[in-house]
Amino acid sequence: MTTSHDARPLATNPSPDVPSHAPAPRVTELSGHAYKRRKAFNRELVLAAIPQSFIKLDPRQMRHSPVMFTVLVGTVVSVVACAAQIIQASPDVVFSLVITLWLLLTVLFANFSEALAEGRGKAQADSLRAGRQGLLARRLKGAARGEGNAAEESVPAPELRKGDLVVCEAGDVVPSDGEIVEGLAMIDESAITGESAPVVRESGGDRSAVTGGTKVISDRVVVRITADPGQTFIDRMIALVEGAERQMTPNEAALHVLLVALTIVFLAVTVVLVPFANLAGAVPSPVVLVALLVCLIPTTIGALVPAIGIAGMDRLVQHNVLATSGRAVETAGDITTLLLDKTGTITFGNRRAVDFLPAPGVPEAEFIAAARLASLADETPEGRSIVDLAGERGATGPSLDELARSAGQQGAFAVVEFSAMTRMSGLDEGKRRYRKGAASAVARWVRELGGDIPPGVRDDVDSIASDGGTPLVVATDDGVDQPERHRPRVLGTVHLADVVKPGIADRFAALRRMGIRTVMITGDNRLTAAAIAKEAGVDDYLAEATPEDKLTRIRAEQKAGQLVAMTGDGTNDAPALAAADVGVAMNSGTQAAKEAANMVDLDSDPTKLIDVVAIGKQLLITRGSLTTFSVANDVAKYFAIIPALFVAVFPGLSLLNVMGLTSPKSAVLAAVIFNAIIIVLLVPLALRGVRYRPVTAQQALRRNLLVYGVGGIVAPFIGIKIIDLLLALVPGLH
């Protein structure tokens, strides 16, 4: 079915200088999940995290963190030891009970940080679910089986299956992910992306995909469902923000091994201290030994690792990017080369006809009329724009349907579809043929018929391409039944303008400062590619690229040791998106591109990769910084506790008691209390992330050691001393 050009919606942007497809600014009053993200630390989320902290005490949930599982086991041992002390009426029972309480609080604080991070995602998930409750779809009966002329039936959206066809009209919510197979409509995607400006989605081309939960605000479309229940875009987002699909990344796995090793080492250290203490006549109680172990193992980072990972994914969702795994986010933090598809990423992608340049000696009216006829069957935005511009220039005539009906009475009529082989399209009306396409393709067609491209047309083609435009040449062969006139004629050139997105050069400059090289990939000729690359500010470009060329370039970069990210929106980008280390598909693109990528940008902004890279680096830096702080903490606590424990037996150790702690009891208790409190104090940093600055690796390492290494050593000395002074005021605890 062909959509009438007269039925197309009017542009919503009143300014002629700004494209109607330009991204709109964020709305002031965010809706749905965007508002929930703004309130990440509200009272409701904190209160909800408290009971979850106790639920997570289940050993089956605790075992994913070896450090905190060790603390939980130690707490159980302390509870048993306290019970024995109560039975024996030990004078140290109050001291042991207080330590046991703080050991339990240590575990609860760790669970609280994870529960709070998960709560942020669940708040987003709940708001996403709310938009789909009770949603009904208008499914075409039998349409998925190709029966045609199918009647409609109303079914709940969750019952839709892949391949079903549904009808959506103005005011309807798209019930599931799909591709438009008939019609054109304006779609409001604000419920998903937060953007207030509607976008055009249409059958054919690379802008046919629609997302479940978006709203049709004009016209009528038929959508083929492309996802089964539970596999839609929103389902994947809900699973992501709730943490249901969160898997351990390679860096987390390495840290997991490190934490297990440190736990085993300090467990051995604690066990070895027992016989030495027995020989010295200073036998520590099981509660004190557990407290010593908990203070020495890296509990700080062990408690915060889950929150850091969940919060990193949450920050990605806040930037309207959906990732399939944490691995992709971390990899993004290390990429060195970015490949960008030009159309729809660097440029808006909707190339429009802006001028008609007739060939020498060809009347302008004749050329424009021929260009219109050659484009009538072209359902791409470019083809439609040629018909629109021809109408503005006064070229009117019958529609495609009218031509077809007339041809049925008078003679042959055929539509010539565009193909990658011919790179041309057009129509045959009786014995007259009209062709429109790339200059090289039309030139080949003309030469095969015995003609040639006039020099003036070649000059126009080069001029348009050098200015960053796209030239389309129009030709006709109207003498098939008249041998004396059987020579094709080149009528002129159509100038299509491809608009570079505003501010993109500054964004690429920021990528360059981050050490990322940008490469633009396009199927345009070299002159056009060079002009666009210069205007956009990319470092390199690959012109006249096929899908195979994109794959070759990615593999060459990877073979050279580079980590490659690729952004794109078309079906032809899918192989490259799948091969890249990080593939970011535009939400405005095809379903094939989304499925091949490991990230989808809801805002369809290719420069969003800057934010993705920053989030990936921030995730790595946050984990590294808190690991440094935690290990430094352990060193400081070691020097705080050990001298105080044995100073009575070995007076020489008093030289190491630099804090001047009141007693062995207060030293142990102060260290345990500080060990628990520091987790709570660092929760905001774990959720917010350490601020990323685009600096070299050496500078980042130096800053990490100075701020978090030195800070991790100094903080316990100050904190434990303050707590010790307060404990000195409480009888029985020193």
XYZ file of C-alpha atoms in Angstrom:
734
model
C 0.000 0.000 0.000
C 1.307 3.435 -0.883
C 0.965 6.317 1.508
C -0.186 9.583 0.015
C 2.265 12.413 0.339
C -0.590 14.804 1.009
C -1.424 12.842 4.141
C 1.970 13.385 5.702
C 1.897 15.299 9.009
C 3.090 18.844 9.031
C 6.436 19.638 10.628
C 6.066 20.565 14.266
C 8.980 22.979 14.256
C 7.854 26.391 13.050
C 11.328 27.662 12.343
C 12.555 27.106 8.781
C 16.146 27.276 9.935
C 15.907 24.344 12.333
C 15.085 20.856 10.996
C 11.846 19.440 12.301
C 13.705 16.309 13.313
C 16.183 18.155 15.532
C 16.225 16.829 19.108
C 14.161 18.850 21.525
C 15.399 19.959 24.931
C 14.426 17.984 27.970
C 11.031 18.818 29.356
C 11.030 20.563 32.706
C 8.495 18.238 34.266
C 9.873 14.759 33.758
C 7.374 11.954 33.496
C 7.416 8.328 34.546
C 10.756 6.731 35.303
C 12.681 9.949 34.620
C 11.050 11.564 37.656
C 11.840 8.566 39.830
C 15.505 8.802 38.897
C 15.553 12.406 40.016
C 14.356 11.228 43.490
C 16.882 8.414 43.956
C 17.540 9.131 47.664
C 14.015 9.908 48.750
C 12.589 8.741 52.041
C 10.465 6.064 50.401
C 13.454 4.271 48.886
C 15.453 4.416 52.119
C 12.568 2.977 54.160
C 12.050 0.229 51.585
C 15.754 -0.705 51.728
C 15.730 -1.256 55.501
C 13.584 -4.427 55.560
C 15.407 -5.676 52.455
C 18.638 -5.465 54.459
C 17.273 -8.115 56.851
C 15.821 -10.254 54.049
C 19.247 -10.345 52.413
C 20.682 -12.010 55.545
C 19.597 -15.259 53.903
C 22.874 -17.186 53.383
C 21.714 -18.122 49.874
C 21.814 -14.430 48.980
C 24.910 -13.630 51.025
C 27.113 -16.247 49.395
C 27.629 -14.083 46.295
C 29.913 -11.897 48.443
C 32.651 -14.002 50.092
C 33.742 -11.182 52.380
C 30.304 -10.369 53.767
C 29.427 -14.065 53.988
C 32.512 -14.466 56.181
C 31.306 -11.584 58.364
C 27.873 -13.241 58.637
C 29.432 -16.541 59.695
C 31.619 -14.653 62.179
C 28.529 -12.946 63.577
C 26.862 -16.340 64.126
C 30.005 -17.575 65.889
C 29.946 -14.464 68.086
C 26.284 -15.036 68.953
C 27.100 -18.580 70.070
C 30.104 -17.319 72.072
C 27.935 -14.655 73.728
C 25.382 -17.307 74.697
C 28.158 -19.339 76.319
C 29.413 -16.269 78.189
C 25.904 -15.541 79.465
C 25.612 -19.105 80.774
C 29.032 -18.808 82.418
C 28.202 -15.337 83.786
C 31.385 -13.935 82.232
C 32.232 -10.328 83.135
C 32.982 -9.623 79.461
C 29.458 -10.488 78.279
C 28.411 -6.831 77.735
C 31.555 -6.147 75.740
C 30.965 -9.276 73.617
C 27.310 -8.410 73.034
C 28.199 -4.899 71.835
C 30.803 -6.285 69.424
C 28.324 -8.879 68.132
C 25.736 -6.157 67.583
C 28.186 -4.096 65.523
C 29.203 -7.173 63.542
C 25.541 -7.681 62.662
C 25.230 -4.000 61.771
C 28.240 -4.370 59.460
C 26.385 -7.018 57.473
C 23.143 -5.036 57.535
C 24.891 -1.867 56.325
C 26.382 -3.824 53.420
C 22.955 -5.239 52.573
C 21.449 -1.764 52.884
C 23.825 -0.321 50.284
C 22.897 -3.065 47.820
C 19.178 -2.820 48.609
C 19.200 0.952 48.141
C 20.926 0.606 44.763
C 18.405 -2.041 43.712
C 15.548 0.102 45.000
C 16.485 2.889 42.632
C 16.141 0.498 39.714
C 12.896 -1.009 40.994
C 11.362 2.463 41.255
C 12.138 2.968 37.565
C 10.793 -0.494 36.723
C 7.515 0.140 38.556
C 6.900 3.338 36.607
C 7.654 1.524 33.337
C 5.218 -1.265 34.224
C 2.506 1.238 35.131
C 2.361 2.460 31.536
C 1.498 -1.023 30.227
C -1.136 -2.190 32.701
C -4.414 -3.099 31.003
C -3.104 -2.240 27.528
C -5.143 -3.775 24.685
C -3.940 -4.314 21.113
C -5.904 -4.301 17.847
C -4.564 -7.471 16.257
C -5.373 -8.410 12.663
C -6.819 -11.909 12.513
C -4.790 -14.192 10.315
C -2.642 -11.314 9.044
C 0.520 -12.886 10.398
C -0.179 -15.845 8.165
C -0.521 -13.679 5.101
C -4.265 -14.111 4.624
C -4.810 -10.399 3.943
C -7.965 -8.301 4.499
C -8.024 -9.596 8.048
C -10.554 -8.403 10.609
C -9.445 -6.844 13.866
C -9.641 -8.424 17.310
C -8.892 -6.851 20.681
C -6.318 -8.783 22.748
C -4.237 -7.950 25.842
C -0.787 -6.704 24.850
C 1.030 -9.535 26.752
C -0.650 -12.078 24.446
C 0.988 -10.704 21.304
C 3.503 -12.961 19.617
C 6.334 -12.292 17.226
C 4.960 -11.872 13.715
C 1.503 -10.613 14.725
C 0.188 -7.540 12.923
C -1.519 -4.802 14.952
C -3.203 -1.562 13.965
C -2.323 1.684 15.729
C -4.108 4.981 15.129
C -3.852 8.449 16.641
C -4.154 8.188 20.420
C -3.182 4.496 20.590
C -0.224 3.220 22.594
C 2.055 0.878 20.649
C 1.477 -2.439 22.470
C 4.867 -4.046 21.834
C 8.116 -3.663 19.919
C 7.704 -3.878 16.184
C 8.304 -2.496 12.726
C 5.863 -0.416 10.705
C 4.927 -2.320 7.558
C 2.246 0.061 6.349
C 1.739 3.803 6.730
C 3.445 6.711 8.405
C 2.784 8.376 11.776
C 4.106 10.806 14.344
C 5.174 8.935 17.485
C 5.472 10.370 20.998
C 8.412 8.560 22.640
C 8.557 10.731 25.783
C 7.442 7.863 28.031
C 10.606 5.990 27.042
C 13.159 8.661 26.170
C 11.897 11.665 28.126
C 11.980 13.795 24.972
C 8.913 15.945 24.324
C 9.270 16.309 20.525
C 7.451 13.626 18.487
C 9.321 11.762 15.766
C 8.316 10.385 12.376
C 8.199 6.616 11.951
C 7.317 5.117 8.579
C 7.300 1.910 6.635
C 10.447 1.077 4.713
C 13.942 2.419 5.325
C 15.806 2.556 8.606
C 13.176 4.419 10.635
C 10.437 1.841 10.729
C 11.064 0.467 14.228
C 8.706 1.412 17.050
C 9.008 0.679 20.752
C 6.258 -0.706 22.938
C 4.878 1.937 25.288
C 5.249 4.843 22.859
C 2.156 6.668 21.622
C 0.846 7.334 18.111
C -0.262 10.965 17.835
C -1.231 11.140 14.157
C -2.304 8.974 11.218
C -2.580 5.184 11.073
C 0.069 2.468 10.868
C 0.201 -1.304 10.791
C 2.946 -2.739 12.992
C 4.488 -6.198 12.775
C 5.442 -7.385 16.276
C 9.124 -8.321 16.531
C 9.352 -9.555 20.132
C 7.689 -12.328 22.108
C 6.261 -11.633 25.596
C 8.951 -10.929 28.132
C 11.478 -10.033 25.426
C 10.340 -6.530 24.539
C 12.469 -3.455 24.897
C 10.692 -2.360 28.087
C 10.884 -5.903 29.509
C 14.641 -5.853 28.985
C 14.892 -2.415 30.551
C 12.867 -3.533 33.576
C 15.073 -6.598 34.010
C 18.148 -4.415 33.691
C 17.183 -1.731 36.196
C 15.912 -4.334 38.668
C 19.219 -6.167 38.472
C 17.581 -9.397 37.320
C 19.996 -9.733 34.401
C 23.054 -8.370 36.164
C 26.001 -10.714 35.747
C 29.502 -10.505 37.146
C 31.826 -8.652 34.800
C 35.448 -9.721 34.187
C 36.742 -6.921 36.420
C 34.305 -7.887 39.151
C 35.379 -11.512 38.804
C 39.028 -10.500 39.200
C 38.166 -8.397 42.249
C 36.118 -11.321 43.596
C 39.217 -13.538 43.401
C 41.310 -10.854 45.123
C 38.813 -10.465 47.954
C 38.627 -14.237 48.462
C 42.435 -14.414 48.568
C 42.695 -11.568 51.092
C 39.987 -13.138 53.234
C 41.853 -16.457 53.290
C 45.160 -14.715 54.067
C 43.758 -12.727 56.997
C 41.857 -15.769 58.243
C 45.210 -17.558 58.374
C 46.779 -14.552 60.140
C 44.027 -14.573 62.766
C 44.339 -18.316 63.324
C 48.145 -18.056 63.661
C 47.745 -15.372 66.353
C 45.925 -17.841 68.637
C 48.905 -20.075 69.549
C 51.167 -17.028 69.983
C 48.605 -15.500 72.313
C 48.351 -18.773 74.268
C 52.104 -18.884 74.733
C 52.071 -15.315 75.977
C 49.216 -16.021 78.363
C 46.862 -13.595 76.609
C 44.124 -15.881 75.312
C 41.610 -13.857 73.232
C 37.946 -14.811 73.275
C 36.249 -16.095 70.083
C 34.366 -12.792 69.851
C 37.609 -10.803 69.854
C 39.127 -13.105 67.223
C 36.073 -12.671 64.985
C 36.246 -8.902 65.481
C 39.930 -8.942 64.576
C 39.244 -10.971 61.427
C 36.368 -8.707 60.332
C 38.510 -5.606 60.803
C 41.397 -7.049 58.790
C 39.547 -8.452 55.768
C 38.478 -5.912 53.087
C 34.906 -5.496 54.341
C 34.547 -1.960 52.974
C 34.911 -2.844 49.305
C 33.272 -6.230 49.875
C 30.171 -4.449 51.152
C 30.058 -1.866 48.368
C 30.929 -3.908 45.247
C 27.309 -4.881 44.457
C 26.105 -1.307 44.956
C 28.865 0.064 42.716
C 27.927 -2.256 39.863
C 24.178 -1.733 40.182
C 24.583 2.043 40.466
C 26.789 2.069 37.363
C 24.066 0.375 35.329
C 21.523 2.735 36.884
C 23.540 5.777 35.768
C 23.548 4.345 32.249
C 19.758 4.080 32.294
C 19.575 7.646 33.606
C 21.345 8.672 30.396
C 18.659 6.804 28.412
C 20.948 3.982 27.308
C 20.009 0.320 27.665
C 22.899 -2.147 27.961
C 22.618 -5.907 27.798
C 25.295 -6.427 30.475
C 27.743 -4.735 32.782
C 30.540 -6.160 30.633
C 29.569 -3.781 27.814
C 29.621 -0.795 30.168
C 33.076 -1.609 31.491
C 34.399 -2.281 27.999
C 33.102 1.135 26.947
C 35.358 2.646 29.577
C 38.403 1.243 27.775
C 37.595 1.822 24.077
C 40.148 3.632 21.920
C 38.416 3.787 18.517
C 34.872 4.830 17.688
C 33.314 4.010 14.322
C 30.202 5.998 13.454
C 27.773 5.473 10.634
C 27.164 8.868 9.035
C 23.475 8.732 8.193
C 21.291 9.056 11.253
C 24.239 9.334 13.612
C 26.553 12.157 12.565
C 23.822 13.596 10.358
C 20.085 13.593 10.967
C 19.685 11.013 8.221
C 16.579 12.459 6.577
C 18.258 13.849 3.485
C 15.914 16.197 1.698
C 15.826 17.592 -1.798
C 16.796 21.250 -1.697
C 17.378 22.102 -5.374
C 16.941 20.940 -8.958
C 19.873 21.533 -11.336
C 18.785 20.853 -14.952
C 21.319 19.657 -17.509
C 22.462 22.164 -20.149
C 19.700 22.701 -22.699
C 17.009 20.935 -20.656
C 14.017 23.073 -19.600
C 13.720 23.227 -15.823
C 10.028 22.342 -15.885
C 10.689 19.190 -17.929
C 13.467 18.098 -15.570
C 11.393 18.696 -12.426
C 8.421 16.802 -13.879
C 10.678 13.848 -14.762
C 12.284 13.888 -11.285
C 8.797 13.782 -9.746
C 7.735 10.835 -11.896
C 10.966 8.939 -11.129
C 10.300 9.434 -7.388
C 6.573 8.706 -7.146
C 7.134 5.080 -6.167
C 10.072 5.898 -3.877
C 8.774 5.580 -0.305
C 12.039 6.697 1.311
C 12.202 10.131 2.969
C 14.525 11.251 0.164
C 12.100 10.179 -2.557
C 9.169 11.799 -0.825
C 11.117 15.022 -0.379
C 11.741 15.157 -4.157
C 8.005 14.865 -4.815
C 7.308 17.544 -2.198
C 9.892 19.949 -3.619
C 8.625 19.335 -7.165
C 5.137 20.282 -5.990
C 6.499 23.462 -4.428
C 8.124 24.281 -7.782
C 4.797 23.890 -9.588
C 5.165 20.344 -10.931
C 1.806 18.642 -10.470
C 0.332 15.583 -12.044
C -1.412 12.293 -11.422
C -0.621 10.194 -8.381
C 0.992 6.771 -8.610
C -2.388 5.045 -8.261
C -3.874 7.219 -11.006
C -0.942 6.433 -13.300
C -1.381 2.735 -12.634
C -5.123 2.860 -13.427
C -4.468 4.864 -16.587
C -1.752 2.460 -17.678
C -4.134 -0.435 -17.191
C -6.312 1.058 -19.873
C -3.650 2.381 -22.253
C -0.523 0.290 -21.896
C 2.229 -1.115 -19.707
C 3.164 0.389 -16.364
C 5.868 -0.833 -13.982
C 7.540 0.408 -10.826
C 11.313 -0.058 -10.658
C 12.346 -0.640 -7.034
C 15.690 0.512 -5.722
C 18.259 -2.269 -5.291
C 21.806 -2.381 -4.021
C 22.884 -3.795 -7.371
C 21.418 -1.101 -9.645
C 21.412 1.779 -7.108
C 18.549 3.269 -9.127
C 14.774 3.465 -8.949
C 12.027 4.838 -11.167
C 9.086 3.756 -13.233
C 8.177 2.716 -16.764
C 5.154 4.481 -18.256
C 4.249 2.888 -21.553
C 7.427 2.943 -23.647
C 8.946 5.748 -21.640
C 11.353 4.960 -18.809
C 12.403 7.263 -15.954
C 15.408 6.538 -13.758
C 16.831 8.305 -10.719
C 19.862 7.256 -8.693
C 23.524 7.628 -7.896
C 25.534 9.416 -10.576
C 27.739 6.396 -11.304
C 24.741 4.045 -11.575
C 22.768 6.326 -13.901
C 25.888 6.952 -15.980
C 26.331 3.200 -16.436
C 22.658 2.801 -17.463
C 22.898 5.680 -19.925
C 26.118 4.397 -21.480
C 24.645 0.923 -21.931
C 21.927 2.584 -24.038
C 24.451 4.506 -26.104
C 24.371 7.849 -24.301
C 26.679 9.741 -21.936
C 26.651 12.164 -19.002
C 26.946 15.808 -20.154
C 29.976 17.679 -18.735
C 27.667 20.187 -17.044
C 25.963 17.427 -15.079
C 29.308 15.977 -14.019
C 30.291 19.427 -12.735
C 27.040 19.699 -10.782
C 27.578 16.259 -9.259
C 31.114 17.141 -8.146
C 30.009 20.522 -6.789
C 27.180 19.039 -4.713
C 29.381 16.249 -3.370
C 32.240 18.609 -2.463
C 29.780 20.701 -0.428
C 28.693 17.648 1.565
C 25.451 17.074 -0.319
C 24.202 13.987 -2.104
C 23.660 14.229 -5.885
C 21.002 12.144 -7.619
C 20.959 12.124 -11.400
C 17.690 11.819 -13.344
C 17.588 10.324 -16.837
C 14.923 9.164 -19.258
C 14.719 6.897 -22.267
C 11.607 7.828 -24.202
C 12.361 6.480 -27.650
C 12.191 2.700 -27.330
C 9.496 2.514 -30.003
C 11.077 5.259 -32.116
C 14.549 4.124 -33.284
C 15.435 7.542 -34.653
C 15.051 8.984 -31.120
C 16.393 5.976 -29.253
C 19.003 7.790 -27.221
C 18.709 8.234 -23.448
C 18.718 11.757 -22.069
C 20.257 12.930 -18.816
C 17.888 15.626 -17.573
C 19.713 16.978 -14.532
C 20.778 16.563 -10.920
C 18.778 16.642 -7.679
C 20.619 18.140 -4.707
C 19.937 16.291 -1.432
C 21.190 17.998 1.726
C 22.412 15.889 4.651
C 22.372 17.990 7.820
C 25.137 17.518 10.397
C 23.781 17.501 13.932
C 24.535 20.742 15.795
C 27.355 20.738 18.349
C 28.705 17.401 17.179
C 32.175 18.812 16.414
C 32.559 19.861 20.060
C 31.491 16.413 21.193
C 34.069 14.757 18.961
C 36.715 17.130 20.327
C 35.797 15.885 23.816
C 36.232 12.298 22.631
C 39.646 13.214 21.267
C 40.668 14.599 24.664
C 39.606 11.288 26.186
C 42.018 9.498 23.846
C 39.344 8.127 21.518
C 39.826 8.314 17.749
C 36.670 8.785 15.684
C 36.131 7.229 12.241
C 33.084 8.083 10.120
C 31.785 5.286 7.879
C 29.494 6.079 4.965
C 28.379 4.740 1.636
C 28.726 8.208 0.095
C 31.441 9.045 -2.393
C 34.796 10.337 -1.193
C 34.090 14.000 -1.891
C 30.853 13.937 0.112
C 32.460 11.926 2.897
C 35.414 14.311 3.122
C 33.145 17.362 3.347
C 30.948 15.826 6.074
C 34.000 14.559 7.979
C 35.551 18.019 7.957
C 32.355 19.694 9.148
C 31.748 17.099 11.878
C 35.364 17.105 13.065
C 36.039 13.349 12.899
C 39.612 12.049 12.789
C 39.195 9.729 9.800
C 36.554 8.457 7.396
C 35.794 5.449 5.218
C 33.830 6.331 2.060
C 31.777 4.109 -0.264
C 31.699 1.519 2.492
C 29.794 -1.735 2.224
C 28.832 -3.863 5.248
C 31.888 -5.984 4.467
C 34.097 -2.873 4.526
C 32.809 -1.970 7.981
C 33.594 -5.431 9.289
C 37.053 -5.337 7.717
C 37.817 -1.979 9.324
C 36.637 -3.157 12.752
C 38.713 -6.327 12.588
C 41.764 -4.380 11.410
C 41.440 -2.013 14.375
C 40.985 -4.925 16.783
C 43.961 -6.743 15.284
C 46.031 -3.627 15.967
C 45.127 -3.890 19.655
C 42.347 -1.305 19.699
C 39.049 -1.688 21.521
C 36.394 -0.622 19.037
C 32.957 0.876 19.560
C 30.475 1.186 16.733
C 27.292 3.225 16.512
C 24.670 2.784 13.829
C 20.970 2.580 13.136
C 20.462 0.626 9.915
C 20.106 -3.045 9.079
C 23.331 -2.782 7.103
C 25.072 -1.742 10.341
C 24.021 -4.916 12.191
C 27.083 -7.086 11.307
C 29.481 -4.320 12.371
C 27.534 -3.649 15.581
C 27.765 -7.338 16.465
C 31.502 -7.523 15.711
C 32.493 -4.380 17.641
C 33.603 -4.600 21.271
C 30.823 -2.139 22.081
C 27.904 -1.767 19.678
C 25.478 1.103 20.291
C 22.311 1.070 18.186
C 20.066 4.093 17.810
C 16.523 3.633 19.102
C 15.301 5.254 15.878
C 16.964 2.502 13.868
C 15.894 -0.939 12.735
C 15.145 -3.937 14.912
C 18.083 -5.794 13.371
C 20.486 -3.086 14.516
C 19.075 -3.145 18.055
C 19.358 -6.915 18.317
C 22.952 -6.935 17.049
C 24.162 -4.218 19.448
C 24.904 -4.624 23.142
C 23.585 -1.134 23.899
C 20.622 0.877 22.608
C 20.521 4.662 22.866
C 16.943 5.759 23.489
C 17.714 9.329 22.424
C 19.306 8.221 19.119
C 22.263 10.513 19.754
C 25.534 8.974 18.517
C 27.601 11.325 20.641
C 25.913 9.772 23.691
C 28.862 7.386 23.546
C 30.833 10.121 25.311
C 28.514 9.694 28.291
C 28.696 5.904 27.988
C 32.502 6.015 27.994
C 32.484 8.366 30.986
C 30.098 6.056 32.873
C 32.266 3.039 32.071
C 35.397 4.823 33.227
C 33.577 6.131 36.301
C 32.479 2.605 37.179
C 36.046 1.303 36.935
C 37.490 4.286 38.794
C 34.909 4.053 41.581
C 35.598 0.377 42.136
C 39.352 0.929 42.000
C 39.251 3.933 44.320
C 37.142 2.198 46.968
C 39.298 -0.926 46.700
C 42.374 1.217 47.362
C 40.614 2.891 50.287
C 39.522 -0.477 51.715
C 42.985 -2.064 51.540
C 44.565 1.049 53.066
C 41.905 0.874 55.783
C 42.957 -2.671 56.629
C 46.575 -1.608 57.053
C 45.604 1.213 59.398
C 43.250 -0.995 61.447
C 45.976 -3.625 61.751
C 48.315 -1.116 63.373
C 45.466 0.106 65.583
C 44.358 -3.265 66.971
C 47.395 -5.564 67.212
C 49.560 -3.307 69.452
C 46.622 -2.579 71.746
C 45.776 -6.296 72.083
C 49.234 -7.422 73.146
C 50.738 -4.344 74.798
C 49.996 -5.738 78.263
C 51.997 -8.899 77.505
C 54.649 -7.259 75.334
C 55.201 -3.717 76.658
C 57.541 -3.019 73.777
C 54.542 -2.893 71.446
C 53.492 0.356 73.095
C 55.793 2.090 70.612
C 53.432 0.964 67.856
C 50.355 2.147 69.724
C 50.629 5.512 68.010
C 46.945 6.249 68.571
C 47.292 5.960 72.320
C 44.119 3.885 72.576
C 42.631 3.515 76.050
C 42.638 -0.279 76.338
C 42.602 -3.479 74.306
C 38.798 -3.637 74.661
C 38.228 -0.101 73.428
C 40.727 -0.636 70.585
C 38.869 -3.686 69.278
C 35.421 -2.168 69.737
C 36.423 1.173 68.212
C 37.839 -0.619 65.163
C 34.673 -2.715 64.738
C 32.425 0.350 65.055
C 34.519 2.336 62.593
C 34.538 -0.632 60.203
C 30.723 -0.615 60.145
C 30.183 3.144 60.061
C 32.594 3.734 57.161
C 30.399 1.511 54.964
C 27.394 3.761 55.546
C 29.453 6.892 54.964
C 30.703 5.561 51.616
C 27.296 4.428 50.295
C 26.553 7.841 48.676
C 29.947 7.767 46.930
C 29.367 4.204 45.705
C 25.959 5.136 44.290
C 27.004 8.480 42.846
C 30.410 7.286 41.632
C 33.809 8.910 41.802
C 33.909 11.881 39.480
C 35.599 11.087 36.180
C 38.091 13.540 34.720
C 39.587 13.042 31.225
C 43.214 12.562 32.321
C 45.978 10.096 31.490
C 46.232 6.716 33.223
C 49.308 7.875 35.171
C 47.508 10.951 36.432
C 44.475 8.910 37.407
C 46.648 6.403 39.302
C 48.502 9.184 41.101
C 45.251 10.827 42.157
C 43.821 7.500 43.281
C 46.798 6.765 45.523
C 46.967 10.266 46.970
C 43.264 10.694 47.659
C 42.032 7.185 48.430
C 45.276 5.469 49.398
C 46.472 8.118 51.825
C 42.886 8.883 52.823
C 42.267 5.216 53.555
C 45.202 5.183 55.970
C 44.492 8.502 57.677
C 40.708 8.081 58.102
C 40.871 5.009 60.415
C 43.473 6.634 62.653
C 41.233 9.653 63.132
C 37.948 7.758 63.267
C 39.095 4.995 65.609
C 40.696 7.533 67.981
C 37.485 9.598 68.172
C 35.388 6.481 68.831
C 37.906 5.311 71.445
C 37.592 8.620 73.303
C 33.809 8.276 73.329
C 33.992 4.662 74.536
C 36.228 5.782 77.402
C 33.188 7.619 78.777
C 31.099 4.400 78.898
C 31.756 2.091 81.881
C 32.439 -1.556 81.039
C 33.540 -0.902 77.447
C 37.173 -0.020 78.072
